[in-house]
PDB file of C-alpha atoms in Angstrom:
ATOM      1  CA  MET A  37     -68.748  54.310  36.618  1.00 92.00           C
ATOM      2  CA  SER A  38     -67.174  51.483  38.665  1.00 97.00           C
ATOM      3  CA  TYR A  39     -63.201  51.606  40.037  1.00 97.00           C
ATOM      4  CA  SER A  40     -62.607  49.122  37.422  1.00 97.00           C
ATOM      5  CA  ALA A  41     -64.251  50.852  34.643  1.00 97.00           C
ATOM      6  CA  GLN A  42     -62.165  53.791  35.512  1.00 97.00           C
ATOM      7  CA  HIS A  43     -58.934  51.806  35.688  1.00 97.00           C
ATOM      8  CA  LEU A  44     -59.576  50.238  32.395  1.00 97.00           C
ATOM      9  CA  THR A  45     -60.322  53.844  30.906  1.00 98.00           C
ATOM     10  CA  GLU A  46     -57.534  55.080  32.173  1.00 98.00           C
ATOM     11  CA  THR A  47     -55.294  52.096  31.126  1.00 98.00           C
ATOM     12  CA  ARG A  48     -56.653  52.493  27.238  1.00 98.00           C
ATOM     13  CA  SER A  49     -55.996  56.130  27.124  1.00 98.00           C
ATOM     14  CA  ILE A  50     -52.230  55.831  28.248  1.00 98.00           C
ATOM     15  CA  VAL A  51     -52.123  53.315  25.465  1.00 98.00           C
ATOM     16  CA  GLU A  52     -53.149  55.823  22.698  1.00 98.00           C
ATOM     17  CA  GLN A  53     -50.691  58.376  23.995  1.00 98.00           C
ATOM     18  CA  LEU A  54     -47.831  55.996  24.075  1.00 98.00           C
ATOM     19  CA  ASP A  55     -45.132  57.053  20.497  1.00 97.00           C
ATOM     20  CA  PRO A  56     -44.494  53.885  18.576  1.00 98.00           C
ATOM     21  CA  ALA A  57     -41.622  56.582  17.267  1.00 98.00           C
ATOM     22  CA  LEU A  58     -40.793  56.841  20.423  1.00 97.00           C
ATOM     23  CA  LEU A  59     -40.517  52.820  21.390  1.00 98.00           C
ATOM     24  CA  GLU A  60     -38.802  52.139  18.002  1.00 98.00           C
ATOM     25  CA  LYS A  61     -36.090  54.642  18.995  1.00 98.00           C
ATOM     26  CA  VAL A  62     -35.441  52.761  22.247  1.00 98.00           C
ATOM     27  CA  VAL A  63     -35.214  49.421  20.649  1.00 98.00           C
ATOM     28  CA  GLU A  64     -32.859  50.572  18.361  1.00 98.00           C
ATOM     29  CA  GLY A  65     -30.522  52.220  21.288  1.00 98.00           C
ATOM     30  CA  LEU A  66     -31.066  48.446  23.031  1.00 98.00           C
ATOM     31  CA  ALA A  67     -29.924  46.989  19.922  1.00 98.00           C
ATOM     32  CA  SER A  68     -27.215  48.834  19.532  1.00 98.00           C
ATOM     33  CA  VAL A  69     -25.716  48.045  22.919  1.00 98.00           C
ATOM     34  CA  ARG A  70     -26.066  44.087  21.984  1.00 98.00           C
ATOM     35  CA  ASP A  71     -24.547  44.603  18.714  1.00 98.00           C
ATOM     36  CA  ARG A  72     -21.823  46.388  20.339  1.00 98.00           C
ATOM     37  CA  GLY A  73     -21.126  43.726  22.723  1.00 98.00           C
ATOM     38  CA  GLY A  74     -22.064  45.947  25.729  1.00 98.00           C
ATOM     39  CA  ARG A  75     -24.101  44.871  28.908  1.00 98.00           C
ATOM     40  CA  LEU A  76     -27.379  45.861  29.867  1.00 98.00           C
ATOM     41  CA  PHE A  77     -28.028  46.937  33.509  1.00 98.00           C
ATOM     42  CA  ILE A  78     -31.724  47.286  34.125  1.00 98.00           C
ATOM     43  CA  LEU A  79     -32.260  49.446  37.618  1.00 98.00           C
ATOM     44  CA  GLY A  80     -35.420  49.924  39.413  1.00 97.00           C
ATOM     45  CA  VAL A  81     -36.429  50.848  43.408  1.00 96.00           C
ATOM     46  CA  GLY A  82     -39.357  48.427  45.135  1.00 95.00           C
ATOM     47  CA  GLY A  83     -42.123  47.607  42.404  1.00 96.00           C
ATOM     48  CA  SER A  84     -39.624  48.690  39.967  1.00 97.00           C
ATOM     49  CA  ALA A  85     -36.595  46.431  41.372  1.00 97.00           C
ATOM     50  CA  ALA A  86     -39.181  43.456  40.760  1.00 97.00           C
ATOM     51  CA  ASN A  87     -40.054  44.053  37.398  1.00 98.00           C
ATOM     52  CA  ALA A  88     -36.379  44.854  36.793  1.00 98.00           C
ATOM     53  CA  SER A  89     -35.495  41.150  37.641  1.00 98.00           C
ATOM     54  CA  HIS A  90     -38.332  40.150  35.464  1.00 98.00           C
ATOM     55  CA  ALA A  91     -36.713  41.978  32.533  1.00 98.00           C
ATOM     56  CA  VAL A  92     -33.123  40.905  32.890  1.00 98.00           C
ATOM     57  CA  ASN A  93     -34.760  37.072  32.326  1.00 98.00           C
ATOM     58  CA  ASP A  94     -36.463  37.960  29.530  1.00 98.00           C
ATOM     59  CA  PHE A  95     -33.859  39.943  27.819  1.00 98.00           C
ATOM     60  CA  ARG A  96     -31.606  37.532  28.206  1.00 98.00           C
ATOM     61  CA  LYS A  97     -33.543  34.274  27.272  1.00 97.00           C
ATOM     62  CA  ILE A  98     -35.097  36.150  23.921  1.00 98.00           C
ATOM     63  CA  CYS A  99     -33.176  38.593  23.708  1.00 98.00           C
ATOM     64  CA  GLY A 100     -29.592  37.544  24.079  1.00 98.00           C
ATOM     65  CA  PHE A 101     -28.229  40.084  26.214  1.00 98.00           C
ATOM     66  CA  GLU A 102     -25.907  39.768  29.024  1.00 98.00           C
ATOM     67  CA  ALA A 103     -28.497  41.695  31.366  1.00 98.00           C
ATOM     68  CA  TYR A 104     -28.058  42.271  35.320  1.00 98.00           C
ATOM     69  CA  ALA A 105     -30.316  43.941  38.064  1.00 98.00           C
ATOM     70  CA  PRO A 106     -27.995  45.028  41.143  1.00 97.00           C
ATOM     71  CA  THR A 107     -31.259  44.442  42.750  1.00 96.00           C
ATOM     72  CA  ASP A 108     -30.893  40.709  42.216  1.00 96.00           C
ATOM     73  CA  ASN A 109     -28.089  40.563  45.015  1.00 94.00           C
ATOM     74  CA  VAL A 110     -29.406  41.260  48.092  1.00 94.00           C
ATOM     75  CA  SER A 111     -26.368  40.847  50.058  1.00 96.00           C
ATOM     76  CA  GLU A 112     -24.265  42.946  47.991  1.00 95.00           C
ATOM     77  CA  LEU A 113     -26.834  45.380  48.287  1.00 93.00           C
ATOM     78  CA  THR A 114     -27.757  45.535  51.687  1.00 95.00           C
ATOM     79  CA  ALA A 115     -24.307  45.511  52.597  1.00 96.00           C
ATOM     80  CA  ARG A 116     -23.536  48.889  50.444  1.00 94.00           C
ATOM     81  CA  THR A 117     -26.301  50.099  51.924  1.00 94.00           C
ATOM     82  CA  ASN A 118     -25.478  49.712  55.164  1.00 95.00           C
ATOM     83  CA  ASP A 119     -21.827  50.543  54.899  1.00 94.00           C
ATOM     84  CA  GLU A 120     -21.861  53.534  52.075  1.00 92.00           C
ATOM     85  CA  GLY A 121     -25.468  54.566  52.158  1.00 92.00           C
ATOM     86  CA  TRP A 122     -28.349  54.075  49.898  1.00 93.00           C
ATOM     87  CA  SER A 123     -27.792  56.924  47.708  1.00 95.00           C
ATOM     88  CA  THR A 124     -24.953  54.806  46.004  1.00 95.00           C
ATOM     89  CA  VAL A 125     -25.839  51.858  46.123  1.00 96.00           C
ATOM     90  CA  PHE A 126     -26.182  51.395  41.975  1.00 97.00           C
ATOM     91  CA  ALA A 127     -23.272  53.545  41.405  1.00 97.00           C
ATOM     92  CA  GLU A 128     -20.991  51.536  43.316  1.00 96.00           C
ATOM     93  CA  TRP A 129     -22.315  48.296  42.070  1.00 97.00           C
ATOM     94  CA  LEU A 130     -21.974  49.509  38.393  1.00 98.00           C
ATOM     95  CA  ARG A 131     -18.482  50.785  39.309  1.00 97.00           C
ATOM     96  CA  GLY A 132     -17.559  47.005  40.543  1.00 96.00           C
ATOM     97  CA  SER A 133     -18.804  45.785  36.996  1.00 97.00           C
ATOM     98  CA  ARG A 134     -16.737  48.192  35.357  1.00 98.00           C
ATOM     99  CA  VAL A 135     -19.618  49.765  33.156  1.00 98.00           C
ATOM    100  CA  ASN A 136     -18.072  51.376  30.248  1.00 98.00           C
ATOM    101  CA  ALA A 137     -19.316  52.960  26.943  1.00 98.00           C
ATOM    102  CA  LYS A 138     -20.177  49.806  25.292  1.00 98.00           C
ATOM    103  CA  ASP A 139     -22.921  49.114  28.203  1.00 98.00           C
ATOM    104  CA  GLY A 140     -26.330  50.690  28.692  1.00 98.00           C
ATOM    105  CA  LEU A 141     -28.765  51.123  31.502  1.00 98.00           C
ATOM    106  CA  LEU A 142     -32.438  50.613  31.250  1.00 98.00           C
ATOM    107  CA  ILE A 143     -34.471  52.865  34.156  1.00 98.00           C
ATOM    108  CA  PHE A 144     -37.299  51.756  35.780  1.00 98.00           C
ATOM    109  CA  SER A 145     -38.691  54.026  37.954  1.00 98.00           C
ATOM    110  CA  VAL A 146     -42.733  55.904  38.666  1.00 97.00           C
ATOM    111  CA  GLY A 147     -40.289  59.208  38.969  1.00 95.00           C
ATOM    112  CA  GLY A 148     -37.373  59.105  37.089  1.00 95.00           C
ATOM    113  CA  GLY A 149     -34.952  60.185  40.494  1.00 92.00           C
ATOM    114  CA  ASN A 150     -34.786  63.618  41.727  1.00 93.00           C
ATOM    115  CA  LEU A 151     -31.856  64.829  44.375  1.00 87.00           C
ATOM    116  CA  GLU A 152     -33.808  67.733  45.668  1.00 87.00           C
ATOM    117  CA  LYS A 153     -36.708  66.031  46.556  1.00 88.00           C
ATOM    118  CA  ASN A 154     -34.423  63.055  47.768  1.00 85.00           C
ATOM    119  CA  VAL A 155     -36.130  60.825  45.603  1.00 87.00           C
ATOM    120  CA  SER A 156     -34.316  57.496  44.277  1.00 94.00           C
ATOM    121  CA  PRO A 157     -31.363  59.168  44.331  1.00 94.00           C
ATOM    122  CA  ASN A 158     -29.766  56.232  44.014  1.00 96.00           C
ATOM    123  CA  LEU A 159     -30.885  56.007  40.283  1.00 97.00           C
ATOM    124  CA  VAL A 160     -29.830  59.554  39.807  1.00 97.00           C
ATOM    125  CA  GLU A 161     -25.642  58.529  40.949  1.00 97.00           C
ATOM    126  CA  ALA A 162     -26.089  55.588  38.838  1.00 98.00           C
ATOM    127  CA  LEU A 163     -27.124  57.653  35.895  1.00 98.00           C
ATOM    128  CA  LYS A 164     -24.229  60.447  36.713  1.00 98.00           C
ATOM    129  CA  LEU A 165     -21.625  57.848  36.417  1.00 98.00           C
ATOM    130  CA  ALA A 166     -22.930  56.401  33.483  1.00 98.00           C
ATOM    131  CA  LYS A 167     -22.871  59.734  31.566  1.00 98.00           C
ATOM    132  CA  THR A 168     -19.426  59.591  32.708  1.00 98.00           C
ATOM    133  CA  VAL A 169     -18.335  56.691  31.400  1.00 98.00           C
ATOM    134  CA  GLY A 170     -20.160  57.554  28.206  1.00 98.00           C
ATOM    135  CA  ALA A 171     -22.888  54.436  28.873  1.00 98.00           C
ATOM    136  CA  SER A 172     -26.193  54.716  27.017  1.00 98.00           C
ATOM    137  CA  VAL A 173     -29.323  55.295  29.004  1.00 98.00           C
ATOM    138  CA  PHE A 174     -33.199  54.114  28.480  1.00 98.00           C
ATOM    139  CA  GLY A 175     -35.656  54.231  31.094  1.00 98.00           C
ATOM    140  CA  ILE A 176     -39.498  53.565  31.163  1.00 98.00           C
ATOM    141  CA  VAL A 177     -40.567  56.026  33.802  1.00 98.00           C
ATOM    142  CA  GLY A 178     -43.408  58.234  35.378  1.00 97.00           C
ATOM    143  CA  LYS A 179     -44.964  61.616  35.977  1.00 95.00           C
ATOM    144  CA  ASP A 180     -42.598  63.714  34.362  1.00 93.00           C
ATOM    145  CA  GLY A 181     -39.334  61.660  33.997  1.00 91.00           C
ATOM    146  CA  GLY A 182     -37.277  63.407  36.181  1.00 95.00           C
ATOM    147  CA  TYR A 183     -33.447  63.287  35.912  1.00 97.00           C
ATOM    148  CA  THR A 184     -33.683  60.123  34.047  1.00 98.00           C
ATOM    149  CA  ALA A 185     -35.824  62.377  31.568  1.00 97.00           C
ATOM    150  CA  GLN A 186     -32.933  64.725  31.626  1.00 97.00           C
ATOM    151  CA  VAL A 187     -30.028  62.701  30.918  1.00 97.00           C
ATOM    152  CA  ALA A 188     -31.704  59.583  29.034  1.00 98.00           C
ATOM    153  CA  ASP A 189     -31.015  58.994  24.999  1.00 98.00           C
ATOM    154  CA  ALA A 190     -34.361  57.951  24.759  1.00 98.00           C
ATOM    155  CA  VAL A 191     -36.635  57.260  27.591  1.00 98.00           C
ATOM    156  CA  VAL A 192     -40.516  56.514  27.529  1.00 98.00           C
ATOM    157  CA  ILE A 193     -42.428  58.676  30.095  1.00 98.00           C
ATOM    158  CA  ILE A 194     -45.644  57.052  30.838  1.00 98.00           C
ATOM    159  CA  PRO A 195     -48.591  59.649  30.645  1.00 97.00           C
ATOM    160  CA  THR A 196     -50.408  60.740  33.779  1.00 97.00           C
ATOM    161  CA  VAL A 197     -54.000  60.384  32.837  1.00 97.00           C
ATOM    162  CA  ASN A 198     -55.121  60.664  36.705  1.00 97.00           C
ATOM    163  CA  PRO A 199     -53.033  61.948  39.742  1.00 97.00           C
ATOM    164  CA  ALA A 200     -53.828  59.430  41.920  1.00 97.00           C
ATOM    165  CA  ASN A 201     -52.648  56.261  39.899  1.00 97.00           C
ATOM    166  CA  ILE A 202     -49.420  57.250  38.739  1.00 97.00           C
ATOM    167  CA  THR A 203     -47.255  54.538  40.466  1.00 97.00           C
ATOM    168  CA  PRO A 204     -49.909  51.194  39.503  1.00 97.00           C
ATOM    169  CA  HIS A 205     -49.979  52.777  35.946  1.00 98.00           C
ATOM    170  CA  SER A 206     -45.838  53.581  35.341  1.00 98.00           C
ATOM    171  CA  GLU A 207     -44.983  50.220  37.049  1.00 98.00           C
ATOM    172  CA  ALA A 208     -47.581  48.046  34.890  1.00 98.00           C
ATOM    173  CA  PHE A 209     -46.812  50.159  31.620  1.00 98.00           C
ATOM    174  CA  GLN A 210     -42.897  49.287  32.892  1.00 98.00           C
ATOM    175  CA  GLY A 211     -44.362  45.479  32.172  1.00 98.00           C
ATOM    176  CA  VAL A 212     -45.754  46.687  28.994  1.00 98.00           C
ATOM    177  CA  VAL A 213     -43.083  48.460  27.458  1.00 98.00           C
ATOM    178  CA  TRP A 214     -40.561  45.854  28.298  1.00 98.00           C
ATOM    179  CA  HIS A 215     -42.312  42.959  26.526  1.00 98.00           C
ATOM    180  CA  LEU A 216     -43.003  44.914  23.593  1.00 98.00           C
ATOM    181  CA  PHE A 217     -38.794  45.419  23.395  1.00 98.00           C
ATOM    182  CA  VAL A 218     -38.304  41.827  24.218  1.00 98.00           C
ATOM    183  CA  SER A 219     -41.105  40.743  21.033  1.00 98.00           C
ATOM    184  CA  HIS A 220     -39.518  43.583  18.788  1.00 98.00           C
ATOM    185  CA  PRO A 221     -38.143  41.194  15.644  1.00 98.00           C
ATOM    186  CA  ARG A 222     -35.053  43.515  16.162  1.00 98.00           C
ATOM    187  CA  LEU A 223     -34.234  42.470  19.347  1.00 98.00           C
ATOM    188  CA  LYS A 224     -35.932  38.777  19.648  1.00 96.00           C
ATOM    189  CA  VAL A 225     -33.632  36.087  19.054  1.00 96.00           C
ATOM    190  CA  ALA A 226     -35.409  32.971  20.431  1.00 92.00           C
ATOM    191  CA  GLN A 227     -38.860  31.749  20.426  1.00 88.00           C
ATOM    192  CA  THR A 228     -40.728  31.612  23.642  1.00 88.00           C
ATOM    193  CA  LYS A 229     -42.390  28.744  25.121  1.00 84.00           C
ATOM    194  CA  TRP A 230     -46.057  28.651  24.592  1.00 87.00           C
ATOM    195  CA  GLU A 231     -45.924  30.290  21.115  1.00 82.00           C
ATOM    196  CA  SER A 232     -43.564  27.524  19.880  1.00 80.00           C
ATOM    197  CA  VAL A 233     -46.050  24.654  21.871  1.00 80.00           C
ATOM    198  CA  LYS A 234     -47.875  23.041  19.057  1.00 78.00           C
TER     199      LYS A 234
END
């Protein structure tokens, strides 16, 4: 079997293992954030940060959320990293944004954060703050879900079908899943461009 065939086989396997009921639970949780006038903060590191930026656009433009990603402001991100340290950049950004119980966090991460292994400690600290103030927490994560899965109200864990491909599948399926969310009738409020072109 070629690598291309293998990768596509793995992709099909992941799709088959995703739980539609869990996806609906996340959609309802996100809708509740918007319905109560809360903001949606989307956090990710590396490729997940790029996905967070794209998802902010979609949640704002298609679903009418007030949504933000701290990684979209590189000046503040690097200033906080330089002055305060990497582990607190997201928590302090959220504190400055006055995160509160009406708001929601959506975490994009391959591993979900793990303090013991010093992996994405910035996500862990942000999640701790969010839980302290009563904000809702959702995630699209890989591996075992890490700290995100431990504290989230609802989390989609991308199944590991090949330990050598955890990162590419996790980051790719962040896109698949958030696009499902923003096209879901419970969240979508604006027609997307190409679907409206005759």
